[in-house]
mmCIF file of C-alpha atoms in Angstrom:
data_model
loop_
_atom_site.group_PDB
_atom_site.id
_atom_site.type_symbol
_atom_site.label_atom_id
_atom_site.label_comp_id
_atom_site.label_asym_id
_atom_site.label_seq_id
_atom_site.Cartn_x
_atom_site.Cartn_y
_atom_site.Cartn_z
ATOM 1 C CA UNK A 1 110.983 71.842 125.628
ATOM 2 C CA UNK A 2 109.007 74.196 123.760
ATOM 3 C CA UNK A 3 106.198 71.547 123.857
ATOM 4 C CA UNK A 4 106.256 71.410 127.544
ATOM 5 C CA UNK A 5 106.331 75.361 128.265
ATOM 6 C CA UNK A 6 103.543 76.528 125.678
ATOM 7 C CA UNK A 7 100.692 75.455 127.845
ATOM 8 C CA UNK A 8 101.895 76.892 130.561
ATOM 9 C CA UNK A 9 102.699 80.165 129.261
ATOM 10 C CA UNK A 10 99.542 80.530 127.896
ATOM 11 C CA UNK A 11 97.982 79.760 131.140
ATOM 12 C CA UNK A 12 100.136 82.151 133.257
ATOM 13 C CA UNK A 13 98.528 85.163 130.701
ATOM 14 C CA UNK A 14 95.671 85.539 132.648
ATOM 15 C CA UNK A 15 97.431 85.963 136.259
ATOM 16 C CA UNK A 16 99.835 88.317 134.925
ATOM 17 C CA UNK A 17 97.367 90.486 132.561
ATOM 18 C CA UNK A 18 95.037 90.293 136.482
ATOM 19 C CA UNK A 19 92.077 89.800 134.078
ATOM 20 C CA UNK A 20 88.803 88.747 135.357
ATOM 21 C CA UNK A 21 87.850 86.586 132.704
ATOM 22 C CA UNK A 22 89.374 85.651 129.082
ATOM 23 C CA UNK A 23 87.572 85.246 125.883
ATOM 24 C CA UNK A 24 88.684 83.117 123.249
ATOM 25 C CA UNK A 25 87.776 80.765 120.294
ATOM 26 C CA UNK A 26 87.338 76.906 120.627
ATOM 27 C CA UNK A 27 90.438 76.336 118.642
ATOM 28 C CA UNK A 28 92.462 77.442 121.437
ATOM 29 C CA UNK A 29 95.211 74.559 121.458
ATOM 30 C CA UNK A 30 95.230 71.524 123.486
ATOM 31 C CA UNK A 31 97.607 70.707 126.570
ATOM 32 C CA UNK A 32 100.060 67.682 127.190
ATOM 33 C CA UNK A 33 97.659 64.988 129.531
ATOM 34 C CA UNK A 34 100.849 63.700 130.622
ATOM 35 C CA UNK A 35 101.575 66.514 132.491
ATOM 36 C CA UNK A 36 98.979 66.391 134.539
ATOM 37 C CA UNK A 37 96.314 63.056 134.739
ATOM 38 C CA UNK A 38 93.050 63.741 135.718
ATOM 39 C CA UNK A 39 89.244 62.713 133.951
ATOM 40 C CA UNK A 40 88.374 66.318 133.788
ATOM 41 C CA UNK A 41 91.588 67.230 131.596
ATOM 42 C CA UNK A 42 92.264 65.538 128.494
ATOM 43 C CA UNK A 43 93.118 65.539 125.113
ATOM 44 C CA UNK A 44 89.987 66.849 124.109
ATOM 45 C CA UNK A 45 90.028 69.971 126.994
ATOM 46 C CA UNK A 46 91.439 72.752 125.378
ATOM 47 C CA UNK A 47 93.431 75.653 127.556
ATOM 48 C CA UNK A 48 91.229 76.724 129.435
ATOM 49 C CA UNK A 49 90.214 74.132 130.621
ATOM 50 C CA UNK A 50 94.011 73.578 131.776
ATOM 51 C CA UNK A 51 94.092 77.220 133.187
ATOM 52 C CA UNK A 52 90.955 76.390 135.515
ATOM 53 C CA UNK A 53 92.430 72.914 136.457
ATOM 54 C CA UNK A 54 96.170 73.850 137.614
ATOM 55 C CA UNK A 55 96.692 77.173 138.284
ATOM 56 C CA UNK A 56 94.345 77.089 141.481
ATOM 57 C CA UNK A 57 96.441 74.421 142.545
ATOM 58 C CA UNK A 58 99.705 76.640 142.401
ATOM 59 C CA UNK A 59 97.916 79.537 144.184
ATOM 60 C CA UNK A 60 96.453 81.516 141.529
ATOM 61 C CA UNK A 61 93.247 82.951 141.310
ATOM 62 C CA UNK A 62 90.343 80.754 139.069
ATOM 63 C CA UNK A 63 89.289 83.233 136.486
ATOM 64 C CA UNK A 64 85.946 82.520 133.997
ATOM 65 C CA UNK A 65 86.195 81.458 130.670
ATOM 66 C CA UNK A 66 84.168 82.463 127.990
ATOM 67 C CA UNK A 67 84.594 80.611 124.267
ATOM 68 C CA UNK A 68 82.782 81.402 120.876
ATOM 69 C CA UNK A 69 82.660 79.653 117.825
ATOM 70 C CA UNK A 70 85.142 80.308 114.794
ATOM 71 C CA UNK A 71 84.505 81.141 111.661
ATOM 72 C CA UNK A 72 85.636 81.289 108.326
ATOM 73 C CA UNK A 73 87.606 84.956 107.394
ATOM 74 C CA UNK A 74 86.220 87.070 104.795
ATOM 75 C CA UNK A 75 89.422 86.496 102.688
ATOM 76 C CA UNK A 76 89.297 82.924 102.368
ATOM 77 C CA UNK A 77 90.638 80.699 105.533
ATOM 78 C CA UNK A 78 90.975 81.661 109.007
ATOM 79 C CA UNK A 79 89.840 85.093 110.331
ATOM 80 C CA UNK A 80 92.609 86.672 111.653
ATOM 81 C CA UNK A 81 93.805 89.793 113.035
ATOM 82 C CA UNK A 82 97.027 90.268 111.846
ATOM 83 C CA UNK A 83 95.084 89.875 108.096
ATOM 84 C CA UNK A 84 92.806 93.337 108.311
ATOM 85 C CA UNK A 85 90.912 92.214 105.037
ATOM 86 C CA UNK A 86 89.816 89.196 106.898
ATOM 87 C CA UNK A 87 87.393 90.973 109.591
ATOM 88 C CA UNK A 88 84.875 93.676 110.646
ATOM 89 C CA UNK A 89 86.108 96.008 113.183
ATOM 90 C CA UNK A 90 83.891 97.940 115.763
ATOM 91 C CA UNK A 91 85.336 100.995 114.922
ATOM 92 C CA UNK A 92 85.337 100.612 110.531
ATOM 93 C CA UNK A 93 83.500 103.091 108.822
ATOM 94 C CA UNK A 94 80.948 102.519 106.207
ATOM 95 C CA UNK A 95 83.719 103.230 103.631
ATOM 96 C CA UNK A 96 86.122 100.179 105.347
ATOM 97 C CA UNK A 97 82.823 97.637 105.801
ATOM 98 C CA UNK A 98 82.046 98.332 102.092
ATOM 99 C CA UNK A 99 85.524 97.783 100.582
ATOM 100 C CA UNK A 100 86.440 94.375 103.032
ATOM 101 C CA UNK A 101 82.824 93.086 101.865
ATOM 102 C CA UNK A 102 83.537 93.733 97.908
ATOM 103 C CA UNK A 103 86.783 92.011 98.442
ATOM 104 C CA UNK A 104 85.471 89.446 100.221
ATOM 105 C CA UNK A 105 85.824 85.917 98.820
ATOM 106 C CA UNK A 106 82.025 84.497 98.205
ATOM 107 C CA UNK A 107 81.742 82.070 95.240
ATOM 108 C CA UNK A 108 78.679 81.534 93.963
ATOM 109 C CA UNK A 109 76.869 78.739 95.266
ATOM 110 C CA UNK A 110 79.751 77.852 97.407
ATOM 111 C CA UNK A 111 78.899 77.700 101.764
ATOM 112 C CA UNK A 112 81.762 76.363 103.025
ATOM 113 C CA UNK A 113 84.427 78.356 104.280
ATOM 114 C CA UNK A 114 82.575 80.799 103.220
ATOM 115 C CA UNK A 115 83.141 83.855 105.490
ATOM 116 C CA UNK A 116 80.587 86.466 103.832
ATOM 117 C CA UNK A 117 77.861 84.136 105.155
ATOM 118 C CA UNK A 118 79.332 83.204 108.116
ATOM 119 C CA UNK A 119 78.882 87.059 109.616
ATOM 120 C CA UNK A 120 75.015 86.379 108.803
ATOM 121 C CA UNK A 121 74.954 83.071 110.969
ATOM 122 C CA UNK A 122 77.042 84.061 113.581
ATOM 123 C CA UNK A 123 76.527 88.144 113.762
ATOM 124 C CA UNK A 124 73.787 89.908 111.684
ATOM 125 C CA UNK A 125 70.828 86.900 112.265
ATOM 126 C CA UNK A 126 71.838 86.268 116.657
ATOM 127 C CA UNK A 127 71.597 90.065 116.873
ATOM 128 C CA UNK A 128 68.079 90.139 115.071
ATOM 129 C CA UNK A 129 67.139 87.395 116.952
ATOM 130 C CA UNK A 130 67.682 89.335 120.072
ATOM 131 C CA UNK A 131 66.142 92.875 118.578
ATOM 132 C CA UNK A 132 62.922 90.827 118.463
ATOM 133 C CA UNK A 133 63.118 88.994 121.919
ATOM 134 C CA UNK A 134 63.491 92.013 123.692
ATOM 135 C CA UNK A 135 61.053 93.441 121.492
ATOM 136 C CA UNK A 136 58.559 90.960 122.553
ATOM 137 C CA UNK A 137 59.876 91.284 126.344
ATOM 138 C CA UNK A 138 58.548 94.995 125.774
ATOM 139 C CA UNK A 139 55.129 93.856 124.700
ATOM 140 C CA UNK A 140 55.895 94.768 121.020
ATOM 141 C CA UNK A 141 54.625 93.320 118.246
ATOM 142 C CA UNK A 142 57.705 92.753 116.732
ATOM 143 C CA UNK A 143 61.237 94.942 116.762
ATOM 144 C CA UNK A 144 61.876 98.250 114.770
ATOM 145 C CA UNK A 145 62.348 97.786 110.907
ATOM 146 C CA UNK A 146 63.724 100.323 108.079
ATOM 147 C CA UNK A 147 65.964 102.801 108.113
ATOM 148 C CA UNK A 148 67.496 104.106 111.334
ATOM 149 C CA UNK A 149 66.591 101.351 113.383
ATOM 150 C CA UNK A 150 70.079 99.732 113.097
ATOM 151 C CA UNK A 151 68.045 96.262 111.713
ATOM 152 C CA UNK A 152 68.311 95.245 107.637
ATOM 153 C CA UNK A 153 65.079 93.890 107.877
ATOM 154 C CA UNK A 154 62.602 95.994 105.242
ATOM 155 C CA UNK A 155 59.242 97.851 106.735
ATOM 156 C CA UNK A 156 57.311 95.440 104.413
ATOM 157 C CA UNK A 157 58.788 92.044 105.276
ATOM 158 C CA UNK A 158 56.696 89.418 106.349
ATOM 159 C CA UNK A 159 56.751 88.894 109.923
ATOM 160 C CA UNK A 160 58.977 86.727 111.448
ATOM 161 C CA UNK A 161 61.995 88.134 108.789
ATOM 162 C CA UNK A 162 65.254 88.087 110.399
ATOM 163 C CA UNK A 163 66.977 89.176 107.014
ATOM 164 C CA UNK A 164 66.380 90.927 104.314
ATOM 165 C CA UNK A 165 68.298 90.818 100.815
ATOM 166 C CA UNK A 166 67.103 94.018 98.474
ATOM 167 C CA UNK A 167 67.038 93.444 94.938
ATOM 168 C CA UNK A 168 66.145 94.964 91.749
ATOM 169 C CA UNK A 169 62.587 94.072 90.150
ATOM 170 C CA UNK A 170 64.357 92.768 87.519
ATOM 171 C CA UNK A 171 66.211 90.241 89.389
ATOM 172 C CA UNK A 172 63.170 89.380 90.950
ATOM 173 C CA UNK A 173 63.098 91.974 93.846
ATOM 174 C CA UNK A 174 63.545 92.179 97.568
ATOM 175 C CA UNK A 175 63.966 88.538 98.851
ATOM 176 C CA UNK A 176 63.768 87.730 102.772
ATOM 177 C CA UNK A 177 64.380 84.528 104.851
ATOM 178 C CA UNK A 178 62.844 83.487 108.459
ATOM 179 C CA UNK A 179 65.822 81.671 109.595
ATOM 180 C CA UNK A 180 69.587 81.282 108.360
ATOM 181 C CA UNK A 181 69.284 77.925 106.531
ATOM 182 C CA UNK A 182 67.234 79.323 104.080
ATOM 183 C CA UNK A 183 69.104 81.967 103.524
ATOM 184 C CA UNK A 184 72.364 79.407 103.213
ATOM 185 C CA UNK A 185 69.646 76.747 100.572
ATOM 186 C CA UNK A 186 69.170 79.897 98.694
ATOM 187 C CA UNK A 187 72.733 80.529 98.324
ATOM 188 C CA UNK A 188 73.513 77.389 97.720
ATOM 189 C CA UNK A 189 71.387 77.209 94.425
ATOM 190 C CA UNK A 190 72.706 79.868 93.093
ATOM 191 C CA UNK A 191 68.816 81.543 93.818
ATOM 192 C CA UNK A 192 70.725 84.438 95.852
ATOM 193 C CA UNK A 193 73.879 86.242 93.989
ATOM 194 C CA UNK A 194 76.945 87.218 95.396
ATOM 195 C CA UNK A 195 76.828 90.748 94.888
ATOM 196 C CA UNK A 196 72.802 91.120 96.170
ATOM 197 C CA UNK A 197 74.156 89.129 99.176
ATOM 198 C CA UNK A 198 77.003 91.560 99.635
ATOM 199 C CA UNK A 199 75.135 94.828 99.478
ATOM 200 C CA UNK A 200 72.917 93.280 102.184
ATOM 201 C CA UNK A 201 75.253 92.572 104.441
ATOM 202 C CA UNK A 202 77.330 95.789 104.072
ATOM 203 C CA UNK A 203 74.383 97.913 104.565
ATOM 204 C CA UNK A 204 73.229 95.380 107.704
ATOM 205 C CA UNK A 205 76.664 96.144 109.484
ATOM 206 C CA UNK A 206 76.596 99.574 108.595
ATOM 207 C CA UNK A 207 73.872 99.789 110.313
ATOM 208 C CA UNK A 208 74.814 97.983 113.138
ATOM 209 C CA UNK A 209 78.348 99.625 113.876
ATOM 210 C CA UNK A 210 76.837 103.181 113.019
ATOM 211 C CA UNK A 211 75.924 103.529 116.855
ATOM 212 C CA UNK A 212 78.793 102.025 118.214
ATOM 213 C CA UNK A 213 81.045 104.305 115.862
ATOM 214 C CA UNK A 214 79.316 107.336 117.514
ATOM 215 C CA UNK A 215 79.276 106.621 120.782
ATOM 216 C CA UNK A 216 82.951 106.134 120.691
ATOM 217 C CA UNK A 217 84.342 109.259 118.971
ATOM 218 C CA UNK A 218 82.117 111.249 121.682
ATOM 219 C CA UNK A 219 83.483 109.531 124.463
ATOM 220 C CA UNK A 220 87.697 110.289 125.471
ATOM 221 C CA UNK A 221 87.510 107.526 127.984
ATOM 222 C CA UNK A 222 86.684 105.090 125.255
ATOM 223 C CA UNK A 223 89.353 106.505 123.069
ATOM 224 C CA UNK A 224 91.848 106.545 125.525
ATOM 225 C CA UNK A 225 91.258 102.731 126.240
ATOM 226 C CA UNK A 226 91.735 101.838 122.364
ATOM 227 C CA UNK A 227 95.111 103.964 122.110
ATOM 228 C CA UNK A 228 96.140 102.163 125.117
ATOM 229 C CA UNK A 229 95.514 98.485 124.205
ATOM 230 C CA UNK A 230 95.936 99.322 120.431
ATOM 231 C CA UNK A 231 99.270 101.732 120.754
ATOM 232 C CA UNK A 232 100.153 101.115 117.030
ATOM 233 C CA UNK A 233 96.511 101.337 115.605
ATOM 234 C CA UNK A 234 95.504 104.114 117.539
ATOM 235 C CA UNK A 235 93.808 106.900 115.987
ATOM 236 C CA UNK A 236 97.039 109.303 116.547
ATOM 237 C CA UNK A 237 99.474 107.453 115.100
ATOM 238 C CA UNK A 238 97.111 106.976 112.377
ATOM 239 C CA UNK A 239 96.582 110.392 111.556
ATOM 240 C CA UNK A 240 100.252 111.092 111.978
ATOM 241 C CA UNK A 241 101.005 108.088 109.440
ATOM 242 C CA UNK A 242 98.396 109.485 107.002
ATOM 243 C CA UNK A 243 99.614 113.009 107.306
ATOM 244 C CA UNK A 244 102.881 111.474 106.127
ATOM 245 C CA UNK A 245 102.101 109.706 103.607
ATOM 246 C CA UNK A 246 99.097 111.693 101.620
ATOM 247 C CA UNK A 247 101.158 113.911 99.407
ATOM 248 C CA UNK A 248 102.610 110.539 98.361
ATOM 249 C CA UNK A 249 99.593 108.942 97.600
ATOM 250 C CA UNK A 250 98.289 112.301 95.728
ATOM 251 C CA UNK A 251 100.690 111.595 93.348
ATOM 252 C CA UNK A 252 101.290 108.073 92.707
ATOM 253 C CA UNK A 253 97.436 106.982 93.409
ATOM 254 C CA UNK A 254 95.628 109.725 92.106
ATOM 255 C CA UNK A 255 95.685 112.478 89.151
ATOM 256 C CA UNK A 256 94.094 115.372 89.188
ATOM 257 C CA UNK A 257 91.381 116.148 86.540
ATOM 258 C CA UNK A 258 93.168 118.625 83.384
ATOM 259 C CA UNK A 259 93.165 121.499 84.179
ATOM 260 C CA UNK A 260 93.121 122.010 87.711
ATOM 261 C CA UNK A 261 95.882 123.263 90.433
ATOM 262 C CA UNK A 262 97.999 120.242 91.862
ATOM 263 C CA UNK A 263 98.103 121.578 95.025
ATOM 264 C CA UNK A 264 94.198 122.444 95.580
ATOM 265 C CA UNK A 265 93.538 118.842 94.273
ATOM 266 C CA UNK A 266 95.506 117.347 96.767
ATOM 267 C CA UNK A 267 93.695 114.515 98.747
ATOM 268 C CA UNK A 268 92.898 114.582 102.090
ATOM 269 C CA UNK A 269 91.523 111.525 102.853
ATOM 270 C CA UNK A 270 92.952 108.596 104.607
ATOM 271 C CA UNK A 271 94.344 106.199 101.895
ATOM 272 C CA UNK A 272 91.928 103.247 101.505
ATOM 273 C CA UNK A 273 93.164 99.654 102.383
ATOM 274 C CA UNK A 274 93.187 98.919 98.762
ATOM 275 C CA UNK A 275 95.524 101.669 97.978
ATOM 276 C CA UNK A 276 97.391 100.343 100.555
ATOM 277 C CA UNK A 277 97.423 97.292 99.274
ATOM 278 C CA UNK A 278 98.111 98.424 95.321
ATOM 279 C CA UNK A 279 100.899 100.592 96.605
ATOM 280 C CA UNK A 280 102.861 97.959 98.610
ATOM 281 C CA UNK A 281 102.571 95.563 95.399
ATOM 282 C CA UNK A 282 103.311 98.652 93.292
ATOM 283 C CA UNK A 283 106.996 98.825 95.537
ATOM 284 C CA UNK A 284 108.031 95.517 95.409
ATOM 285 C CA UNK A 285 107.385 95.524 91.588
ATOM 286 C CA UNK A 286 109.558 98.454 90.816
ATOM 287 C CA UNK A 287 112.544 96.721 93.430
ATOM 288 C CA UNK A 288 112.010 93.490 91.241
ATOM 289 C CA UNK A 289 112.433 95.573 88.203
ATOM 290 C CA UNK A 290 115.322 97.223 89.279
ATOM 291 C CA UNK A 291 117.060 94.029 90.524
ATOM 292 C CA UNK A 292 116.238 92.506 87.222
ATOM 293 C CA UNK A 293 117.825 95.076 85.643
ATOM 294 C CA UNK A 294 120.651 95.356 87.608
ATOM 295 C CA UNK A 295 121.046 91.524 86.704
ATOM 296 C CA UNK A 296 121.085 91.838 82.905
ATOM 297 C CA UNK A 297 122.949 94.820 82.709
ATOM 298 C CA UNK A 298 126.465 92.502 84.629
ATOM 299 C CA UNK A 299 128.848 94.853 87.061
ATOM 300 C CA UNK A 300 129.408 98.115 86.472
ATOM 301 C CA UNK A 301 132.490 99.658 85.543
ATOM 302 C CA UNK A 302 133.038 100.522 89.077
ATOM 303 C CA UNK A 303 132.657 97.295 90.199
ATOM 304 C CA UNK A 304 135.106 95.762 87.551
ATOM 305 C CA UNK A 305 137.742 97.974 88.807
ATOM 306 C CA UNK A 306 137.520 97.521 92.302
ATOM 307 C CA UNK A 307 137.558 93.695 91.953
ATOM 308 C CA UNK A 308 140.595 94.165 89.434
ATOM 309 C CA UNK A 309 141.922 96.143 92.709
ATOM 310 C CA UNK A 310 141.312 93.667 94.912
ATOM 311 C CA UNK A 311 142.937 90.954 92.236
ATOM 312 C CA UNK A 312 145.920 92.930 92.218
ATOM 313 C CA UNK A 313 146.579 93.407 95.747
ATOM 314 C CA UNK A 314 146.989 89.168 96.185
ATOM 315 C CA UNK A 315 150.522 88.265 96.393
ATOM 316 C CA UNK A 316 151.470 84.733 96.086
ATOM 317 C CA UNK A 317 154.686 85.505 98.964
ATOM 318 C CA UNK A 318 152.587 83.609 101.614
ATOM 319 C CA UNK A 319 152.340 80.292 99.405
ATOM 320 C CA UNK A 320 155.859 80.639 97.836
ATOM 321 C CA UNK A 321 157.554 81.010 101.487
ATOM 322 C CA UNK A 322 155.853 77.696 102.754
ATOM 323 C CA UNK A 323 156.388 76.074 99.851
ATOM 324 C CA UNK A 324 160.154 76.760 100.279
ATOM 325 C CA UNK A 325 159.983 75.518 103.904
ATOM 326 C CA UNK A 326 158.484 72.663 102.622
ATOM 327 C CA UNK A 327 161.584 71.909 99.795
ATOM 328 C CA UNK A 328 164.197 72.276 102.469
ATOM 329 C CA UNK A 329 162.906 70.017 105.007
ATOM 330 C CA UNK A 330 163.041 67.615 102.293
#
């Protein structure tokens, strides 16, 4: 049944959320065409294309799709949002773009399902692209370059650079590509390293989520919004779960230099997803320890007498009385 229902449930979400519209990725799954036969729904239609079909037909307002492309998460696989590690929020600092980026998986040479470049096709090289047609639309030479212009693209680039890649003279200096398949070529021969690729691309969202990051920690209406779609990533019960939790972390994660006083030395910063990470695999080391030991060591002396209890308290009266039912019906 479960089969049957799916499709439909997923269709109903957009009459009972009263949305407008609903945005999605092109892997959103396909329906049963034996449900309902019709040229304009098959296999090959996904949802949506479902939604738009049916629910019209049962009454229901026909909302607008809109569908983008997937790509490839920055941890290997599948972006997804219940893996943090495997995306770029609006609302990361420069302190969460840098450590997802460093963690990121990008073999060298490797451009498959690799998600450090996708976020330059899909993100960082569209957004140029419309910096310098609106640039253009404003009878500009070409768009704003440098620092503070929220582009990566270097002052001195040739024209026509829709990223930039800095680099060390020694490594041959700063390197820039027209489109995105040279970039991807360069990558691809091993001409482009990982790590110049992934300072580029952390300072190009940097600079691109700077302004949005502003905007929204001077606006309450904008905060209120997050808190309410986001209850339990909220920037409250953030705090309040940091708050709990730093005096642990000053601790475990984190001596203070010889010498100075504990208390003053006590960190104040959010912990980092990493020391989120080290501490959860840091827990479940010490509870496989201490089951391990708990194994080797055999029951405890409390344990061996309450089983010898429980041993004791077993009388054979039950078996020995239908036993001697059984004898005398013989």
């Amino acid at each position: 049944m479960s089969s049957l229902l799916y499709p439909g449930l997923q269709a109903l979400d957009e009459q009972y959320l009263d949305v407008d519209f609903q945005f999605g990725g092109v892997d959103q799954v396909s329906f049963l065409p034996q449900l309902y036969k019709r040229e304009t729904l098959t296999l090959q239609r996904k949802i949506f294309m479902y939604a738009a079909g049916l629910l019209p037909r049962l009454g229901y307002a026909k909302r607008a799709h809109l569908m983008n492309p997937m790509v490839p998460g920055l941890s290997g696989g599948k972006m997804s949002s219940s893996d943090p590690k495997s995306k770029i929020d609006f609302l990361d600092s420069p302190a969460e773009v840098k450590s997802k980026i460093k963690a990121a998986v990008c073999t060298p040479g490797v451009v498959e399902e690799n998600g450090v470049l996708a976020f330059i096709k899909a993100v960082l090289i569209p957004v140029q692209d419309l910096r310098e047609e609106q640039a253009k639309l404003r009878g500009e030479k070409q768009a704003a370059r440098g620092p503070g212009s929220g582009s990566n693209v270097k002052v001195d680039a040739p024209e026509g650079t829709v990223f930039s890649v800095s680099r060390k003279p020694d490594f041959g200096g700063d390197i820039h590509f027209k489109t995105y398949q040279e970039l991807e070529d360069a990558y691809a021969k091993e001409d482009l390293h990982p790590g110049d690729l992934k300072a580029a691309i952390t300072e190009a969202l940097v600079a691109l989520l700077s302004p949005i990051k502003e905007m929204f920690n001077a606006d309450p209406e904008w905060q209120e919004v997050e808190r309410l779609g986001y209850p339990d990533q909220s920037v409250q019960p953030a705090a309040k779960q940091v708050k709990e939790k730093v005096s642990y972390f000053s601790h475990v994660m984190w001596t203070p230099p010889d010498g100075q006083n504990t208390k003053k030395a006590m960190r104040t910063t959010a912990p980092t997803e990493e020391e989120r990470a080290q501490l959860r695999a840091q827990k479940e080391a010490e509870k496989k320890a201490k089951a391990d030991a708990q194994a080797a060591a055999g029951p405890t002396a409390a344990e061996l007498k309450s089983r010898q209890a429980d041993a004791a308290a077993v009388t054979p009266s039950a078996i020995a009385s239908s036993s001697t039912s059984a004898v005398s019906q013989l």
